């Protein structure tokens, strides 16, 4: 019962985040570009013509009214046209967003699935060779630039050895899986198209791995620190004294505690994934939103910038809400209201 | 002899240097015997227990010397396989701090059932573990029934609710009872209690003591009861070891210790037990010495009003003064005075 209250409270805290986000995009869309009427009419237009258009566009209204109107428009999906693609920004997003979300989500899962066990192993083998190896990996994983690793792997695994495709999201000579959600993994699974699933996975391997490299190291280090912290806890000593089997104690009892402590970091890392996606999408010509966003910025395509900001903000908020849900699910102290996050 | 600790030396490496905490502790417990281990805070009681349960963090700790024989086998030399067959199964612990000794993110049921099902193994086989709730529903069910039974035995009024609860939802006293139930679940032959309930209020503490005493008597098991309160030790045990700064100062049957304490430290401790008659509380001035550079001779010498010059240079050994009564003090060593 109290889990529901907890979820409701978490949902409420998203509201200020959205208000902030909407102000941000309003500023990008309406304030930074300058006088939209003047821009639209060009330098030849008379003062009266400009005033006329300003009135039609509602630009003469007070700022807060403009803001409310703008939020309403956005809420109805009216994001305007992209200067560059000449399509509706909402349409562009529908085309590019799933590619990015698929890439970042797969990379994130990969980072958790690899990072957590590595963290446990390096903690249990503290100061042994496994731990030193982990430390070395963490140092290089965080400090070596992603584009460099990406290009290197691309050269070796794709060009030289031909094991994996070099660029793109799907084989250009074949039809992509039936468009249902835009997530190729989901679409090929749902339509039971196993060939497409295989191809999708092959195309995902390199970019998601490159994207996950440094988060794996970060998660590994946090899990390691949390596991080492658990060793000193009373419940561990008591479980040991009472003869709890070692692997049950480590992988069930200690890991759950350590993982809860790691969850916050994973939520924060999602922003990192989105940022990293810009680089990875460029290296692997991934048809995602990151590339679209960069192009929009370069061409001062403000409608597109707004769209991308909105999408990224939403994705970030949703991921963090999911993390909150998990948090409450895993930690009874939070769910039952004994502890605040 | 059920447990025999012989000449145990434990050091810790600290920032200031090597802390020579345990300095030749010897202690023995017979089958079914109730033994108290008494000493002020920091004297090394918990360290002794941790060493014998092999949960001493090493490093920084280091067992320099000594043997710990349990049923004639040295716990310190055991392989993990042998150790797990003993730890929790034949020797069980009731820890000092109730709430922190239970895992905060699992229900009492989960923790007790896992213990009942898997205790005694070094590792569980994950295949079997995963299969238990699937095919052997009975396995977990039976274990749950056992857990319920154990909770009833420690006078928990609402065992069903307690099983379903997380530690945060229970009071300290309730957690302490759960821990006692967990320790007794495997029918051990030695129960080790590290000041259970010091973190609780006086009334609850008294209840816990009474419960523990009752359970120990009923199950006929041996107990090593650790406390800094000599009065509590008197309640709980038939024989007492008095510990000072990592050494055993004196041991005697409880009655004898109270009727004729020999060691100046024991005398001081007895004098400082608050009396109901309202006499003034007499503490022992001074505090436990620094373990990095402890006094050369008797570790109690800086606080002892009876100290003779030799006390500063020669370490007194435990020697018998009466049947079952041993003291480590030069004053009670005739040989020492003869030269
Ligand atoms: N991890 C450690 N590192 C360094 N020194 C330690 C460590 N653990 C214990 N010690 C030393 O050992 C001494 C004895 O500790 P121990 O926990 O056995 O005391 P205790 O007799 O159980 O006291 P209390 O009644 O407070 O529980 C402490 O005073 C401390 O100096
Ligand atoms: S040996 Fe000396 S210092 Fe130690 S207790 Fe006896 S009299 Fe006191
Ligand atoms: Mg202690």
PDB file of N, CA, C and O in Angstrom, chain B residues 94-139:
ATOM      1  N   UNK B  94      24.789 -14.939  19.313  1.00  0.00           N
ATOM      2  CA  UNK B  94      23.772 -13.902  19.478  1.00  0.00           C
ATOM      3  C   UNK B  94      24.535 -12.590  19.561  1.00  0.00           C
ATOM      4  O   UNK B  94      25.271 -12.362  20.509  1.00  0.00           O
ATOM      5  N   UNK B  95      24.410 -11.747  18.535  1.00  0.00           N
ATOM      6  CA  UNK B  95      25.266 -10.564  18.483  1.00  0.00           C
ATOM      7  C   UNK B  95      24.803  -9.451  19.424  1.00  0.00           C
ATOM      8  O   UNK B  95      23.720  -9.484  19.991  1.00  0.00           O
ATOM      9  N   UNK B  96      25.694  -8.461  19.540  1.00  0.00           N
ATOM     10  CA  UNK B  96      25.509  -7.359  20.472  1.00  0.00           C
ATOM     11  C   UNK B  96      24.431  -6.387  20.001  1.00  0.00           C
ATOM     12  O   UNK B  96      23.620  -5.926  20.788  1.00  0.00           O
ATOM     13  N   UNK B  97      24.434  -6.085  18.702  1.00  0.00           N
ATOM     14  CA  UNK B  97      23.575  -5.012  18.206  1.00  0.00           C
ATOM     15  C   UNK B  97      22.406  -5.630  17.433  1.00  0.00           C
ATOM     16  O   UNK B  97      22.615  -6.229  16.383  1.00  0.00           O
ATOM     17  N   UNK B  98      21.151  -5.501  17.932  1.00  0.00           N
ATOM     18  CA  UNK B  98      20.068  -6.268  17.317  1.00  0.00           C
ATOM     19  C   UNK B  98      19.688  -5.840  15.901  1.00  0.00           C
ATOM     20  O   UNK B  98      19.670  -6.670  14.997  1.00  0.00           O
ATOM     21  N   UNK B  99      19.388  -4.557  15.677  1.00  0.00           N
ATOM     22  CA  UNK B  99      18.826  -4.168  14.382  1.00  0.00           C
ATOM     23  C   UNK B  99      19.859  -4.304  13.263  1.00  0.00           C
ATOM     24  O   UNK B  99      19.571  -4.841  12.196  1.00  0.00           O
ATOM     25  N   UNK B 100      21.083  -3.855  13.539  1.00  0.00           N
ATOM     26  CA  UNK B 100      22.116  -3.891  12.504  1.00  0.00           C
ATOM     27  C   UNK B 100      22.590  -5.290  12.159  1.00  0.00           C
ATOM     28  O   UNK B 100      23.260  -5.494  11.154  1.00  0.00           O
ATOM     29  N   UNK B 101      22.234  -6.271  12.971  1.00  0.00           N
ATOM     30  CA  UNK B 101      22.699  -7.625  12.708  1.00  0.00           C
ATOM     31  C   UNK B 101      21.766  -8.406  11.805  1.00  0.00           C
ATOM     32  O   UNK B 101      22.027  -9.557  11.480  1.00  0.00           O
ATOM     33  N   UNK B 102      20.658  -7.767  11.420  1.00  0.00           N
ATOM     34  CA  UNK B 102      19.760  -8.405  10.454  1.00  0.00           C
ATOM     35  C   UNK B 102      19.869  -7.645   9.146  1.00  0.00           C
ATOM     36  O   UNK B 102      20.060  -6.431   9.139  1.00  0.00           O
ATOM     37  N   UNK B 103      19.731  -8.354   8.045  1.00  0.00           N
ATOM     38  CA  UNK B 103      19.839  -7.697   6.744  1.00  0.00           C
ATOM     39  C   UNK B 103      18.634  -6.785   6.521  1.00  0.00           C
ATOM     40  O   UNK B 103      17.497  -7.246   6.579  1.00  0.00           O
ATOM     41  N   UNK B 104      18.877  -5.489   6.277  1.00  0.00           N
ATOM     42  CA  UNK B 104      17.766  -4.536   6.213  1.00  0.00           C
ATOM     43  C   UNK B 104      16.835  -4.720   5.019  1.00  0.00           C
ATOM     44  O   UNK B 104      15.703  -4.253   5.071  1.00  0.00           O
ATOM     45  N   UNK B 105      17.279  -5.382   3.961  1.00  0.00           N
ATOM     46  CA  UNK B 105      16.439  -5.418   2.761  1.00  0.00           C
ATOM     47  C   UNK B 105      15.832  -6.791   2.472  1.00  0.00           C
ATOM     48  O   UNK B 105      15.354  -7.033   1.365  1.00  0.00           O
ATOM     49  N   UNK B 106      15.849  -7.669   3.466  1.00  0.00           N
ATOM     50  CA  UNK B 106      15.157  -8.948   3.304  1.00  0.00           C
ATOM     51  C   UNK B 106      14.225  -9.158   4.494  1.00  0.00           C
ATOM     52  O   UNK B 106      14.515  -8.696   5.602  1.00  0.00           O
ATOM     53  N   UNK B 107      13.137  -9.889   4.264  1.00  0.00           N
ATOM     54  CA  UNK B 107      12.230 -10.160   5.375  1.00  0.00           C
ATOM     55  C   UNK B 107      12.883 -11.159   6.334  1.00  0.00           C
ATOM     56  O   UNK B 107      13.812 -11.878   5.965  1.00  0.00           O
ATOM     57  N   UNK B 108      12.352 -11.179   7.548  1.00  0.00           N
ATOM     58  CA  UNK B 108      12.846 -12.131   8.540  1.00  0.00           C
ATOM     59  C   UNK B 108      12.675 -13.552   7.988  1.00  0.00           C
ATOM     60  O   UNK B 108      13.551 -14.403   8.129  1.00  0.00           O
ATOM     61  N   UNK B 109      11.553 -13.772   7.313  1.00  0.00           N
ATOM     62  CA  UNK B 109      11.292 -15.099   6.751  1.00  0.00           C
ATOM     63  C   UNK B 109      12.407 -15.532   5.806  1.00  0.00           C
ATOM     64  O   UNK B 109      12.954 -16.628   5.922  1.00  0.00           O
ATOM     65  N   UNK B 110      12.728 -14.639   4.861  1.00  0.00           N
ATOM     66  CA  UNK B 110      13.768 -14.950   3.879  1.00  0.00           C
ATOM     67  C   UNK B 110      15.068 -15.342   4.590  1.00  0.00           C
ATOM     68  O   UNK B 110      15.708 -16.335   4.247  1.00  0.00           O
ATOM     69  N   UNK B 111      15.440 -14.542   5.581  1.00  0.00           N
ATOM     70  CA  UNK B 111      16.719 -14.758   6.257  1.00  0.00           C
ATOM     71  C   UNK B 111      16.713 -16.052   7.072  1.00  0.00           C
ATOM     72  O   UNK B 111      17.675 -16.808   7.063  1.00  0.00           O
ATOM     73  N   UNK B 112      15.608 -16.290   7.767  1.00  0.00           N
ATOM     74  CA  UNK B 112      15.560 -17.496   8.604  1.00  0.00           C
ATOM     75  C   UNK B 112      15.463 -18.756   7.761  1.00  0.00           C
ATOM     76  O   UNK B 112      16.130 -19.756   8.031  1.00  0.00           O
ATOM     77  N   UNK B 113      14.624 -18.693   6.722  1.00  0.00           N
ATOM     78  CA  UNK B 113      14.430 -19.882   5.887  1.00  0.00           C
ATOM     79  C   UNK B 113      15.732 -20.259   5.182  1.00  0.00           C
ATOM     80  O   UNK B 113      16.114 -21.427   5.157  1.00  0.00           O
ATOM     81  N   UNK B 114      16.435 -19.263   4.660  1.00  0.00           N
ATOM     82  CA  UNK B 114      17.711 -19.563   3.996  1.00  0.00           C
ATOM     83  C   UNK B 114      18.686 -20.199   4.970  1.00  0.00           C
ATOM     84  O   UNK B 114      19.408 -21.137   4.618  1.00  0.00           O
ATOM     85  N   UNK B 115      18.698 -19.679   6.184  1.00  0.00           N
ATOM     86  CA  UNK B 115      19.612 -20.218   7.185  1.00  0.00           C
ATOM     87  C   UNK B 115      19.242 -21.668   7.501  1.00  0.00           C
ATOM     88  O   UNK B 115      20.094 -22.557   7.524  1.00  0.00           O
ATOM     89  N   UNK B 116      17.949 -21.894   7.715  1.00  0.00           N
ATOM     90  CA  UNK B 116      17.514 -23.242   8.071  1.00  0.00           C
ATOM     91  C   UNK B 116      17.793 -24.223   6.935  1.00  0.00           C
ATOM     92  O   UNK B 116      18.242 -25.345   7.150  1.00  0.00           O
ATOM     93  N   UNK B 117      17.576 -23.766   5.698  1.00  0.00           N
ATOM     94  CA  UNK B 117      17.758 -24.661   4.551  1.00  0.00           C
ATOM     95  C   UNK B 117      19.224 -24.923   4.223  1.00  0.00           C
ATOM     96  O   UNK B 117      19.597 -26.026   3.850  1.00  0.00           O
ATOM     97  N   UNK B 118      20.056 -23.890   4.332  1.00  0.00           N
ATOM     98  CA  UNK B 118      21.395 -24.000   3.725  1.00  0.00           C
ATOM     99  C   UNK B 118      22.545 -23.977   4.703  1.00  0.00           C
ATOM    100  O   UNK B 118      23.702 -24.132   4.304  1.00  0.00           O
ATOM    101  N   UNK B 119      22.261 -23.751   5.985  1.00  0.00           N
ATOM    102  CA  UNK B 119      23.305 -23.716   6.986  1.00  0.00           C
ATOM    103  C   UNK B 119      24.197 -24.963   6.904  1.00  0.00           C
ATOM    104  O   UNK B 119      23.692 -26.057   6.666  1.00  0.00           O
ATOM    105  N   UNK B 120      25.497 -24.769   7.094  1.00  0.00           N
ATOM    106  CA  UNK B 120      26.381 -25.919   7.120  1.00  0.00           C
ATOM    107  C   UNK B 120      27.120 -26.139   5.816  1.00  0.00           C
ATOM    108  O   UNK B 120      28.077 -26.882   5.764  1.00  0.00           O
ATOM    109  N   UNK B 121      26.662 -25.470   4.733  1.00  0.00           N
ATOM    110  CA  UNK B 121      27.373 -25.620   3.459  1.00  0.00           C
ATOM    111  C   UNK B 121      28.280 -24.432   3.246  1.00  0.00           C
ATOM    112  O   UNK B 121      27.944 -23.326   3.627  1.00  0.00           O
ATOM    113  N   UNK B 122      29.406 -24.677   2.574  1.00  0.00           N
ATOM    114  CA  UNK B 122      30.310 -23.580   2.249  1.00  0.00           C
ATOM    115  C   UNK B 122      29.651 -22.715   1.176  1.00  0.00           C
ATOM    116  O   UNK B 122      29.623 -21.493   1.253  1.00  0.00           O
ATOM    117  N   UNK B 123      29.087 -23.380   0.163  1.00  0.00           N
ATOM    118  CA  UNK B 123      28.383 -22.676  -0.901  1.00  0.00           C
ATOM    119  C   UNK B 123      27.102 -23.437  -1.217  1.00  0.00           C
ATOM    120  O   UNK B 123      27.050 -24.642  -1.034  1.00  0.00           O
ATOM    121  N   UNK B 124      26.076 -22.715  -1.695  1.00  0.00           N
ATOM    122  CA  UNK B 124      24.903 -23.438  -2.161  1.00  0.00           C
ATOM    123  C   UNK B 124      25.088 -23.714  -3.643  1.00  0.00           C
ATOM    124  O   UNK B 124      25.781 -22.992  -4.347  1.00  0.00           O
ATOM    125  N   UNK B 125      24.460 -24.761  -4.090  1.00  0.00           N
ATOM    126  CA  UNK B 125      24.426 -25.047  -5.516  1.00  0.00           C
ATOM    127  C   UNK B 125      23.267 -24.232  -6.089  1.00  0.00           C
ATOM    128  O   UNK B 125      22.123 -24.403  -5.687  1.00  0.00           O
ATOM    129  N   UNK B 126      23.566 -23.313  -7.010  1.00  0.00           N
ATOM    130  CA  UNK B 126      22.521 -22.397  -7.483  1.00  0.00           C
ATOM    131  C   UNK B 126      21.372 -23.148  -8.131  1.00  0.00           C
ATOM    132  O   UNK B 126      20.221 -22.729  -8.050  1.00  0.00           O
ATOM    133  N   UNK B 127      21.704 -24.246  -8.781  1.00  0.00           N
ATOM    134  CA  UNK B 127      20.649 -25.048  -9.408  1.00  0.00           C
ATOM    135  C   UNK B 127      19.635 -25.500  -8.372  1.00  0.00           C
ATOM    136  O   UNK B 127      18.432 -25.298  -8.510  1.00  0.00           O
ATOM    137  N   UNK B 128      20.148 -26.077  -7.290  1.00  0.00           N
ATOM    138  CA  UNK B 128      19.276 -26.539  -6.217  1.00  0.00           C
ATOM    139  C   UNK B 128      18.550 -25.361  -5.591  1.00  0.00           C
ATOM    140  O   UNK B 128      17.359 -25.429  -5.291  1.00  0.00           O
ATOM    141  N   UNK B 129      19.282 -24.257  -5.424  1.00  0.00           N
ATOM    142  CA  UNK B 129      18.690 -23.087  -4.787  1.00  0.00           C
ATOM    143  C   UNK B 129      17.479 -22.587  -5.578  1.00  0.00           C
ATOM    144  O   UNK B 129      16.421 -22.329  -5.020  1.00  0.00           O
ATOM    145  N   UNK B 130      17.680 -22.459  -6.889  1.00  0.00           N
ATOM    146  CA  UNK B 130      16.599 -21.954  -7.734  1.00  0.00           C
ATOM    147  C   UNK B 130      15.439 -22.940  -7.754  1.00  0.00           C
ATOM    148  O   UNK B 130      14.272 -22.554  -7.787  1.00  0.00           O
ATOM    149  N   UNK B 131      15.777 -24.225  -7.699  1.00  0.00           N
ATOM    150  CA  UNK B 131      14.733 -25.235  -7.818  1.00  0.00           C
ATOM    151  C   UNK B 131      13.908 -25.391  -6.538  1.00  0.00           C
ATOM    152  O   UNK B 131      12.773 -25.847  -6.601  1.00  0.00           O
ATOM    153  N   UNK B 132      14.470 -25.000  -5.400  1.00  0.00           N
ATOM    154  CA  UNK B 132      13.769 -25.237  -4.129  1.00  0.00           C
ATOM    155  C   UNK B 132      12.331 -24.741  -4.123  1.00  0.00           C
ATOM    156  O   UNK B 132      11.416 -25.501  -3.822  1.00  0.00           O
ATOM    157  N   UNK B 133      12.109 -23.462  -4.480  1.00  0.00           N
ATOM    158  CA  UNK B 133      10.712 -23.024  -4.430  1.00  0.00           C
ATOM    159  C   UNK B 133       9.870 -23.631  -5.548  1.00  0.00           C
ATOM    160  O   UNK B 133       8.651 -23.731  -5.418  1.00  0.00           O
ATOM    161  N   UNK B 134      10.523 -24.049  -6.644  1.00  0.00           N
ATOM    162  CA  UNK B 134       9.758 -24.567  -7.786  1.00  0.00           C
ATOM    163  C   UNK B 134       9.263 -25.982  -7.522  1.00  0.00           C
ATOM    164  O   UNK B 134       8.081 -26.231  -7.346  1.00  0.00           O
ATOM    165  N   UNK B 135      10.212 -26.923  -7.461  1.00  0.00           N
ATOM    166  CA  UNK B 135       9.783 -28.305  -7.316  1.00  0.00           C
ATOM    167  C   UNK B 135       9.592 -28.693  -5.844  1.00  0.00           C
ATOM    168  O   UNK B 135       8.593 -29.277  -5.472  1.00  0.00           O
ATOM    169  N   UNK B 136      10.569 -28.280  -5.024  1.00  0.00           N
ATOM    170  CA  UNK B 136      10.468 -28.679  -3.621  1.00  0.00           C
ATOM    171  C   UNK B 136       9.775 -27.624  -2.793  1.00  0.00           C
ATOM    172  O   UNK B 136      10.312 -27.165  -1.806  1.00  0.00           O
ATOM    173  N   UNK B 137       8.614 -27.210  -3.209  1.00  0.00           N
ATOM    174  CA  UNK B 137       7.848 -26.231  -2.454  1.00  0.00           C
ATOM    175  C   UNK B 137       7.837 -26.641  -0.980  1.00  0.00           C
ATOM    176  O   UNK B 137       7.884 -25.828  -0.079  1.00  0.00           O
ATOM    177  N   UNK B 138       7.765 -27.934  -0.810  1.00  0.00           N
ATOM    178  CA  UNK B 138       7.731 -28.489   0.539  1.00  0.00           C
ATOM    179  C   UNK B 138       8.967 -28.059   1.321  1.00  0.00           C
ATOM    180  O   UNK B 138       8.890 -27.729   2.490  1.00  0.00           O
ATOM    181  N   UNK B 139      10.135 -28.041   0.627  1.00  0.00           N
ATOM    182  CA  UNK B 139      11.381 -27.684   1.291  1.00  0.00           C
ATOM    183  C   UNK B 139      11.280 -26.354   2.012  1.00  0.00           C
ATOM    184  O   UNK B 139      11.526 -26.262   3.205  1.00  0.00           O
TER     185      UNK B 139
END
